[in-house]
Backbone as ProteinMPNN parsed JSONL, in Angstrom:
{"seq_chain_A": "MKIYEKHPRIIFFCLGLLWGVALTFTCGILYLRASLIHETPSQLSYEDAVRQFPVNASAIPGWTIRSQKCGLPAAKIAVFELCSRTYTAPLLASDPQLGSIIPCRVAIYEKADGRTYLATLNSSLFMRLIGGNPADVFTRRIIPEQQKMLQGIVRE", "coords_chain_A": {"N_chain_A": [[55.026, 65.022, 41.473], [56.313, 68.153, 42.261], [57.074, 69.974, 45.302], [56.753, 72.805, 45.143], [55.011, 72.995, 43.047], [52.815, 71.742, 44.043], [52.071, 73.183, 46.355], [51.878, 76.137, 45.827], [50.958, 78.571, 46.935], [51.686, 78.517, 49.628], [54.47, 78.479, 49.407], [54.954, 80.964, 48.112], [53.922, 82.659, 50.083], [55.719, 82.174, 52.229], [58.14, 83.038, 51.041], [57.49, 85.755, 50.609], [57.13, 86.549, 53.275], [59.742, 86.191, 54.288], [61.123, 88.096, 52.698], [59.836, 90.397, 53.592], [60.608, 90.466, 56.323], [63.4, 90.712, 56.016], [63.561, 93.189, 54.669], [62.378, 94.916, 56.551], [64.204, 94.656, 58.682], [66.559, 95.655, 57.468], [65.766, 98.325, 56.899], [65.319, 99.198, 59.512], [67.917, 99.099, 60.595], [69.201, 101.022, 58.981], [67.712, 103.293, 59.7], [68.329, 103.538, 62.457], [71.099, 103.975, 62.303], [71.148, 106.482, 61.097], [69.817, 108.034, 62.959], [70.669, 107.736, 65.623], [72.714, 109.307, 66.688], [72.497, 112.63, 67.445], [72.919, 115.498, 65.734], [73.327, 118.941, 65.954], [73.262, 122.2, 64.63], [75.088, 125.02, 65.877], [74.308, 128.274, 67.098], [76.265, 129.842, 67.94], [79.777, 130.739, 67.909], [82.54, 128.401, 67.871], [84.28, 128.804, 70.105], [82.676, 130.445, 71.764], [80.481, 128.73, 72.209], [81.725, 126.606, 73.577], [82.457, 127.944, 75.857], [79.969, 128.826, 76.859], [78.316, 126.53, 77.232], [79.126, 124.979, 79.626], [78.419, 126.885, 81.555], [75.626, 127.094, 81.27], [74.924, 124.444, 81.9], [75.827, 124.073, 84.54], [74.135, 125.784, 85.817], [71.789, 124.488, 86.275], [70.353, 122.889, 88.926], [71.999, 120.231, 90.666], [73.464, 119.038, 88.618], [76.621, 118.015, 87.429], [79.523, 118.879, 85.591], [82.072, 117.993, 83.35], [84.971, 118.493, 81.459], [86.431, 116.842, 78.696], [89.503, 115.957, 77.206], [90.189, 115.236, 73.859], [92.386, 114.282, 72.559], [93.054, 115.326, 70.128], [94.865, 117.646, 69.146], [94.956, 119.544, 67.063], [92.408, 119.779, 66.121], [89.246, 121.384, 66.508], [87.51, 120.506, 68.991], [85.489, 119.729, 71.718], [84.622, 117.74, 74.433], [82.09, 117.137, 76.667], [81.207, 115.796, 79.791], [78.27, 114.979, 81.427], [76.604, 114.719, 84.512], [74.162, 113.722, 86.845], [73.579, 113.295, 90.112], [71.149, 113.009, 91.262], [69.585, 111.576, 89.453], [71.259, 109.543, 88.52], [72.14, 107.747, 90.609], [69.726, 106.29, 91.497], [69.057, 105.1, 88.995], [71.325, 103.519, 88.371], [71.285, 101.823, 90.542], [69.064, 100.222, 90.073], [69.483, 99.39, 87.439], [72.377, 98.445, 86.679], [73.862, 98.131, 84.325], [73.514, 100.404, 82.86], [75.569, 102.051, 83.451], [77.351, 102.034, 81.401], [76.565, 103.972, 79.623], [76.272, 106.24, 81.059], [78.222, 108.79, 82.358], [76.246, 111.243, 80.583], [77.118, 112.555, 77.393], [78.247, 115.421, 75.598], [79.305, 116.679, 72.6], [81.11, 119.325, 71.258], [81.975, 120.856, 68.331], [83.907, 122.063, 65.537], [83.36, 122.069, 62.117], [84.869, 121.502, 58.856], [83.671, 123.401, 57.258], [83.586, 125.622, 58.813], [81.491, 126.0, 60.541], [79.888, 125.555, 63.717], [78.952, 122.735, 65.65], [76.84, 120.701, 67.751], [76.846, 117.537, 69.202], [75.001, 114.8, 70.352], [74.031, 111.774, 71.999], [71.085, 110.363, 70.829], [69.052, 110.361, 73.124], [66.337, 109.992, 73.645], [65.406, 108.22, 71.631], [67.204, 106.078, 72.072], [66.629, 105.341, 74.718], [63.986, 104.572, 74.453], [64.38, 102.202, 73.128], [65.601, 100.728, 75.137], [63.719, 100.828, 77.236], [61.388, 100.544, 80.049], [62.041, 101.718, 83.437], [64.432, 103.35, 83.051], [63.865, 104.561, 80.547], [61.639, 106.096, 81.183], [62.663, 107.88, 83.166], [64.702, 109.224, 81.723], [63.212, 110.341, 79.587], [61.243, 111.952, 80.84], [62.588, 113.511, 82.736], [65.509, 113.861, 82.535], [66.136, 114.503, 79.789], [64.534, 116.902, 79.28], [65.882, 118.678, 81.038], [68.442, 118.662, 79.951], [67.903, 119.852, 77.515], [67.395, 122.443, 78.336], [69.964, 123.154, 79.001], [71.076, 123.503, 76.536], [69.888, 125.724, 75.5], [70.067, 128.786, 73.83], [72.422, 128.12, 72.692], [72.175, 126.173, 70.658], [70.573, 126.193, 67.435], [67.234, 127.006, 67.254]], "CA_chain_A": [[54.762, 66.436, 41.521], [57.222, 68.829, 43.189], [56.39, 70.7, 46.378], [56.358, 74.151, 44.726], [53.854, 72.86, 42.164], [51.712, 71.258, 44.851], [51.67, 74.203, 47.325], [52.488, 77.417, 45.429], [50.562, 79.663, 47.829], [52.515, 78.426, 50.839], [55.829, 78.867, 49.012], [54.971, 82.411, 47.896], [53.728, 83.292, 51.382], [56.988, 82.081, 52.97], [59.102, 83.935, 50.39], [57.076, 87.126, 50.918], [57.411, 86.782, 54.683], [61.199, 86.363, 54.418], [61.479, 89.386, 52.109], [59.335, 91.43, 54.496], [61.473, 90.509, 57.5], [64.701, 91.249, 55.594], [63.399, 94.605, 54.36], [62.148, 95.608, 57.821], [65.475, 94.645, 59.402], [67.468, 96.58, 56.785], [65.293, 99.695, 57.131], [65.56, 99.491, 60.921], [69.354, 99.377, 60.762], [69.478, 102.317, 58.343], [67.095, 104.337, 60.521], [69.118, 103.701, 63.674], [72.388, 104.603, 61.948], [70.941, 107.899, 60.785], [69.126, 108.749, 64.02], [71.145, 107.471, 66.973], [73.484, 110.462, 67.135], [71.771, 113.831, 67.064], [73.828, 116.62, 65.477], [72.587, 120.19, 65.857], [74.127, 123.358, 64.425], [75.093, 126.021, 66.94], [74.202, 129.669, 66.663], [77.455, 130.501, 68.467], [81.069, 130.267, 67.413], [83.064, 127.285, 68.661], [84.795, 129.309, 71.381], [81.549, 130.895, 72.589], [79.693, 127.553, 72.603], [82.497, 125.882, 74.585], [82.4, 128.76, 77.073], [78.59, 128.966, 77.34], [77.672, 125.278, 77.625], [79.294, 124.669, 81.053], [77.668, 127.858, 82.354], [74.224, 126.658, 81.224], [74.767, 123.148, 82.579], [76.005, 124.214, 85.991], [73.026, 126.591, 86.344], [70.688, 123.591, 86.611], [70.749, 122.236, 90.183], [72.254, 118.801, 90.716], [74.284, 118.557, 87.509], [78.051, 118.302, 87.391], [80.02, 118.844, 84.224], [83.517, 117.827, 83.255], [85.442, 118.549, 80.08], [87.38, 115.79, 78.346], [90.367, 116.204, 76.058], [89.99, 114.14, 72.914], [93.638, 113.848, 71.951], [93.183, 115.891, 68.792], [95.252, 119.024, 69.435], [94.733, 120.464, 65.95], [90.976, 119.896, 65.847], [88.427, 122.12, 67.467], [86.486, 119.62, 69.541], [85.434, 119.626, 73.176], [83.637, 116.757, 74.867], [81.672, 117.381, 78.038], [80.47, 114.733, 80.468], [77.25, 115.498, 82.334], [76.131, 113.712, 85.454], [73.282, 114.197, 87.905], [73.431, 112.273, 91.15], [69.718, 112.865, 91.51], [69.046, 110.553, 88.564], [72.199, 108.456, 88.287], [72.155, 106.749, 91.687], [68.601, 105.346, 91.394], [69.12, 104.342, 87.753], [72.362, 102.491, 88.46], [70.888, 100.845, 91.559], [68.127, 99.268, 89.472], [70.005, 98.912, 86.152], [73.808, 98.784, 86.683], [74.436, 98.137, 82.972], [73.422, 101.764, 82.325], [76.846, 102.71, 83.689], [78.079, 102.125, 80.14], [76.176, 105.182, 78.877], [76.25, 107.373, 81.989], [77.537, 110.065, 82.206], [75.847, 111.679, 79.251], [78.171, 113.345, 76.764], [77.933, 116.403, 74.563], [80.504, 117.082, 71.849], [81.008, 120.595, 70.53], [83.084, 120.816, 67.381], [83.826, 122.895, 64.344], [83.629, 121.295, 60.901], [85.704, 122.169, 57.85], [82.947, 124.543, 56.691], [83.683, 126.719, 59.754], [80.309, 126.052, 61.408], [79.982, 124.82, 64.978], [77.877, 121.78, 65.862], [76.785, 119.939, 68.984], [76.385, 116.172, 68.963], [74.625, 114.043, 71.536], [73.309, 110.539, 71.76], [69.644, 110.591, 70.788], [68.622, 109.65, 74.336], [64.928, 109.634, 73.534], [65.341, 106.997, 70.828], [67.968, 105.028, 72.724], [65.921, 104.883, 75.914], [62.799, 103.832, 74.013], [64.844, 100.849, 72.818], [65.88, 100.053, 76.408], [62.421, 100.703, 77.89], [61.307, 100.486, 81.507], [62.303, 102.889, 84.261], [65.379, 104.282, 82.425], [63.191, 105.332, 79.496], [60.775, 107.063, 81.852], [63.488, 108.897, 83.821], [65.345, 110.035, 80.695], [62.229, 111.081, 78.805], [60.487, 112.938, 81.617], [63.393, 114.361, 83.607], [66.861, 114.185, 82.09], [66.14, 115.162, 78.477], [64.123, 118.319, 79.381], [66.93, 119.481, 81.675], [69.534, 118.822, 78.988], [67.472, 120.825, 76.514], [67.616, 123.764, 78.94], [71.408, 123.42, 78.93], [71.431, 123.853, 75.16], [69.215, 126.959, 75.096], [70.961, 129.888, 73.512], [73.608, 127.593, 72.002], [71.749, 125.538, 69.411], [69.531, 126.897, 66.679], [65.902, 126.468, 67.576]], "C_chain_A": [[55.659, 67.063, 42.6], [56.433, 69.688, 44.167], [55.945, 72.089, 45.95], [55.205, 74.114, 43.73], [52.609, 72.475, 42.956], [51.161, 72.336, 45.797], [52.257, 75.574, 46.963], [52.138, 78.57, 46.367], [51.427, 79.675, 49.098], [53.932, 78.886, 50.534], [55.909, 80.38, 48.829], [54.765, 83.177, 49.2], [55.036, 83.303, 52.178], [58.05, 83.0, 52.37], [58.763, 85.405, 50.677], [57.366, 87.484, 52.364], [58.905, 87.004, 54.904], [61.658, 87.7, 53.853], [61.02, 90.523, 53.015], [60.195, 91.58, 55.735], [62.829, 91.124, 57.136], [64.618, 92.747, 55.323], [63.197, 95.426, 55.633], [63.441, 95.717, 58.618], [66.45, 95.651, 58.79], [67.049, 98.031, 57.01], [65.519, 100.113, 58.583], [67.011, 99.844, 61.187], [69.694, 100.746, 60.163], [68.906, 103.468, 59.156], [67.925, 104.59, 61.777], [70.458, 104.363, 63.381], [72.231, 106.097, 61.715], [70.42, 108.694, 61.982], [69.727, 108.62, 65.408], [71.997, 108.601, 67.541], [72.821, 111.704, 66.554], [72.774, 114.978, 66.935], [72.993, 117.872, 65.225], [73.549, 121.344, 65.611], [73.99, 124.356, 65.572], [74.928, 127.402, 66.339], [75.41, 130.467, 67.134], [78.709, 130.006, 67.763], [81.532, 129.126, 68.312], [83.495, 127.758, 70.045], [83.667, 129.741, 72.317], [80.698, 129.719, 73.073], [80.399, 126.771, 73.702], [82.499, 126.643, 75.912], [80.996, 128.751, 77.688], [77.993, 127.66, 77.854], [77.901, 124.922, 79.104], [78.542, 125.632, 81.972], [76.196, 127.441, 82.415], [74.01, 125.384, 82.038], [74.877, 123.29, 84.091], [74.911, 125.076, 86.625], [71.832, 125.725, 86.735], [71.101, 122.785, 87.839], [70.942, 120.718, 90.034], [73.156, 118.255, 89.635], [75.741, 118.947, 87.711], [78.508, 118.14, 85.951], [81.534, 118.778, 84.264], [83.889, 117.818, 81.781], [86.484, 117.465, 79.861], [88.201, 116.212, 77.142], [90.278, 114.992, 75.131], [91.278, 113.663, 72.261], [93.825, 114.337, 70.533], [93.578, 117.356, 68.922], [94.965, 120.008, 68.309], [93.245, 120.7, 65.693], [90.28, 120.716, 66.918], [87.288, 121.198, 67.887], [86.62, 119.596, 71.056], [84.331, 118.636, 73.518], [83.357, 117.002, 76.338], [80.908, 116.175, 78.556], [79.527, 115.374, 81.476], [76.774, 114.381, 83.246], [75.244, 114.387, 86.5], [73.106, 113.07, 88.91], [71.97, 112.021, 91.476], [69.142, 111.705, 90.703], [69.951, 109.327, 88.467], [72.137, 107.365, 89.35], [70.962, 105.792, 91.603], [68.635, 104.496, 90.115], [70.138, 103.211, 87.838], [72.037, 101.448, 89.521], [69.964, 99.786, 90.959], [68.662, 98.65, 88.18], [71.495, 99.234, 86.038], [74.452, 98.806, 85.295], [74.346, 99.511, 82.324], [74.697, 102.556, 82.578], [77.665, 102.847, 82.416], [77.715, 103.359, 79.331], [76.074, 106.408, 79.764], [77.687, 107.635, 82.394], [77.183, 110.346, 80.75], [76.967, 112.558, 78.69], [77.592, 114.279, 75.706], [79.252, 116.775, 73.912], [80.201, 118.386, 71.127], [82.216, 120.649, 69.622], [82.817, 121.742, 66.205], [84.198, 122.03, 63.153], [84.466, 122.127, 59.93], [85.01, 123.379, 57.236], [82.95, 125.757, 57.624], [82.503, 126.85, 60.697], [80.506, 125.159, 62.627], [78.744, 123.946, 65.154], [77.976, 121.173, 67.251], [76.246, 118.557, 68.635], [76.129, 115.495, 70.296], [74.034, 112.716, 71.086], [71.829, 110.892, 71.756], [69.033, 109.774, 71.926], [67.173, 109.206, 74.255], [64.771, 108.326, 72.767], [66.021, 105.84, 71.542], [67.219, 104.477, 73.935], [64.608, 104.188, 75.559], [63.176, 102.399, 73.653], [65.097, 100.051, 74.09], [64.586, 99.808, 77.173], [62.5, 100.762, 79.404], [61.558, 101.807, 82.203], [63.33, 103.838, 83.635], [64.726, 105.15, 81.349], [62.324, 106.422, 80.113], [61.588, 108.205, 82.461], [64.142, 109.805, 82.784], [64.33, 110.916, 79.979], [61.576, 112.211, 79.599], [61.358, 113.907, 82.41], [64.715, 114.803, 82.993], [66.857, 114.965, 80.78], [65.636, 116.605, 78.556], [65.18, 119.203, 80.038], [68.11, 119.683, 80.726], [69.163, 119.795, 77.882], [67.611, 122.25, 77.042], [69.086, 124.147, 78.869], [71.822, 123.917, 77.56], [70.768, 125.144, 74.683], [70.233, 128.082, 74.901], [72.23, 129.428, 72.792], [73.218, 126.998, 70.658], [70.695, 126.386, 68.729], [68.211, 126.221, 66.926], [65.131, 126.171, 66.318]], "O_chain_A": [[55.744, 66.553, 43.717], [55.295, 70.077, 43.907], [54.865, 72.528, 46.345], [54.491, 75.106, 43.582], [51.49, 72.836, 42.589], [49.954, 72.41, 46.024], [53.057, 76.115, 47.727], [52.961, 79.464, 46.567], [51.84, 80.736, 49.567], [54.53, 79.611, 51.329], [56.835, 81.014, 49.336], [55.37, 84.23, 49.401], [55.414, 84.333, 52.738], [58.779, 83.667, 53.104], [59.656, 86.204, 50.955], [57.8, 88.599, 52.653], [59.29, 87.917, 55.635], [62.493, 88.372, 54.459], [61.739, 91.507, 53.187], [60.483, 92.7, 56.157], [63.345, 91.964, 57.873], [65.517, 93.494, 55.709], [63.774, 96.503, 55.78], [63.735, 96.776, 59.173], [67.093, 96.412, 59.512], [67.897, 98.879, 57.285], [65.872, 101.262, 58.848], [67.299, 100.786, 61.926], [70.404, 101.535, 60.786], [69.548, 104.51, 59.289], [68.192, 105.742, 62.12], [70.901, 105.224, 64.14], [73.095, 106.884, 62.101], [70.569, 109.915, 62.013], [69.315, 109.352, 66.308], [71.998, 108.826, 68.752], [72.612, 111.814, 65.346], [73.4, 115.377, 67.917], [72.079, 117.872, 64.401], [74.555, 121.461, 66.311], [72.918, 124.512, 66.157], [75.355, 127.662, 65.214], [75.565, 131.634, 66.773], [78.691, 128.97, 67.099], [80.976, 128.913, 69.39], [83.106, 127.164, 71.05], [83.693, 129.443, 73.511], [80.245, 129.711, 74.218], [79.76, 126.321, 74.653], [82.54, 126.027, 76.977], [80.857, 128.677, 78.909], [77.234, 127.679, 78.823], [76.933, 124.587, 79.786], [78.082, 125.239, 83.043], [75.593, 127.436, 83.489], [73.031, 125.266, 82.774], [74.099, 122.69, 84.834], [74.777, 125.093, 87.849], [70.95, 126.188, 87.458], [72.101, 122.068, 87.795], [70.161, 120.031, 89.374], [73.582, 117.104, 89.723], [76.049, 120.069, 88.113], [77.941, 117.355, 85.191], [82.186, 119.415, 85.092], [83.204, 117.21, 80.959], [87.316, 117.202, 80.73], [87.67, 116.758, 76.175], [90.292, 113.851, 75.593], [91.25, 112.715, 71.475], [94.669, 113.816, 69.805], [92.718, 118.231, 68.82], [94.752, 121.192, 68.571], [92.871, 121.717, 65.108], [90.685, 120.73, 68.081], [86.25, 121.121, 67.231], [87.716, 119.461, 71.6], [83.238, 118.692, 72.956], [84.276, 117.066, 77.155], [80.07, 115.605, 77.856], [79.938, 116.211, 82.28], [76.566, 113.248, 82.812], [75.544, 115.483, 86.974], [72.549, 112.02, 88.591], [71.606, 110.931, 91.919], [68.314, 110.944, 91.202], [69.466, 108.202, 88.345], [72.087, 106.18, 89.018], [71.165, 104.579, 91.636], [68.284, 103.317, 90.142], [69.858, 102.083, 87.432], [72.472, 100.302, 89.409], [70.063, 98.605, 91.289], [68.332, 97.508, 87.86], [71.856, 100.202, 85.367], [75.49, 99.442, 85.113], [75.032, 99.765, 81.334], [74.891, 103.619, 81.988], [78.572, 103.677, 82.346], [78.47, 103.759, 78.444], [75.815, 107.506, 79.272], [78.348, 106.668, 82.771], [77.748, 109.763, 79.825], [77.676, 113.224, 79.444], [76.61, 113.975, 75.03], [80.207, 117.144, 74.596], [79.168, 118.528, 70.473], [83.351, 120.506, 70.077], [81.686, 122.138, 65.924], [85.219, 121.341, 63.168], [84.728, 123.306, 60.167], [85.677, 124.29, 56.745], [82.39, 126.799, 57.286], [82.505, 127.721, 61.567], [81.2, 124.144, 62.569], [77.628, 124.365, 64.845], [79.049, 121.134, 67.853], [75.298, 118.43, 67.86], [76.919, 115.598, 71.235], [73.597, 112.561, 69.945], [71.376, 111.653, 72.611], [68.562, 108.654, 71.725], [66.828, 108.136, 74.755], [64.069, 107.422, 73.222], [65.471, 104.74, 71.608], [67.188, 103.265, 74.144], [64.163, 103.304, 76.291], [62.38, 101.481, 73.85], [64.844, 98.847, 74.133], [64.371, 98.717, 77.7], [63.567, 101.004, 79.968], [61.323, 102.877, 81.642], [63.118, 105.05, 83.681], [65.011, 106.344, 81.256], [62.286, 107.547, 79.614], [61.238, 109.372, 82.289], [64.14, 111.026, 82.944], [64.567, 112.109, 79.787], [61.382, 113.308, 79.074], [60.916, 115.012, 82.727], [65.004, 115.999, 82.94], [67.521, 115.997, 80.681], [66.253, 117.479, 77.949], [65.358, 120.354, 79.638], [68.71, 120.758, 80.701], [70.032, 120.495, 77.363], [67.912, 123.167, 76.278], [69.421, 125.319, 78.698], [72.795, 124.659, 77.426], [71.054, 125.611, 73.581], [71.134, 128.28, 75.716], [73.021, 130.254, 72.335], [73.849, 127.281, 69.639], [70.014, 127.191, 69.363], [68.093, 125.001, 66.818], [63.991, 125.712, 66.387]]}, "name": "protein", "num_of_chains": 1, "seq": "MKIYEKHPRIIFFCLGLLWGVALTFTCGILYLRASLIHETPSQLSYEDAVRQFPVNASAIPGWTIRSQKCGLPAAKIAVFELCSRTYTAPLLASDPQLGSIIPCRVAIYEKADGRTYLATLNSSLFMRLIGGNPADVFTRRIIPEQQKMLQGIVRE"}
């Protein structure tokens, strides 16, 4: 007698478990791909959004902002780096690997349809994956301040 004839319930359980793990893994990957970068339409034109964002960011105490050229002279894209020493120093002291994602970046760009968009890393989701103190600092302090920076630029 073969093993699958002798223990069909165990075989079906193992196959179901493998299918469940594979399906969960695939759905998780698809969810992360769709959700990790947050794109929001702007209510302003590209030029106005690029002008207004640094004003909003520098109005919040402790934040510095720097514009980066992307090497695409024909495209309308501006990338801004945001950094707050208030939060960065303690985070990097306890978790130096966070230096790979700090400073935070905001991209403002115009698509072929003529509409302006802002793109950011979905810090809330990303920090929930990391967990610990970084998740707490980003969720309770950094993200609310960054949302203030986007007021009047993104569509609510």
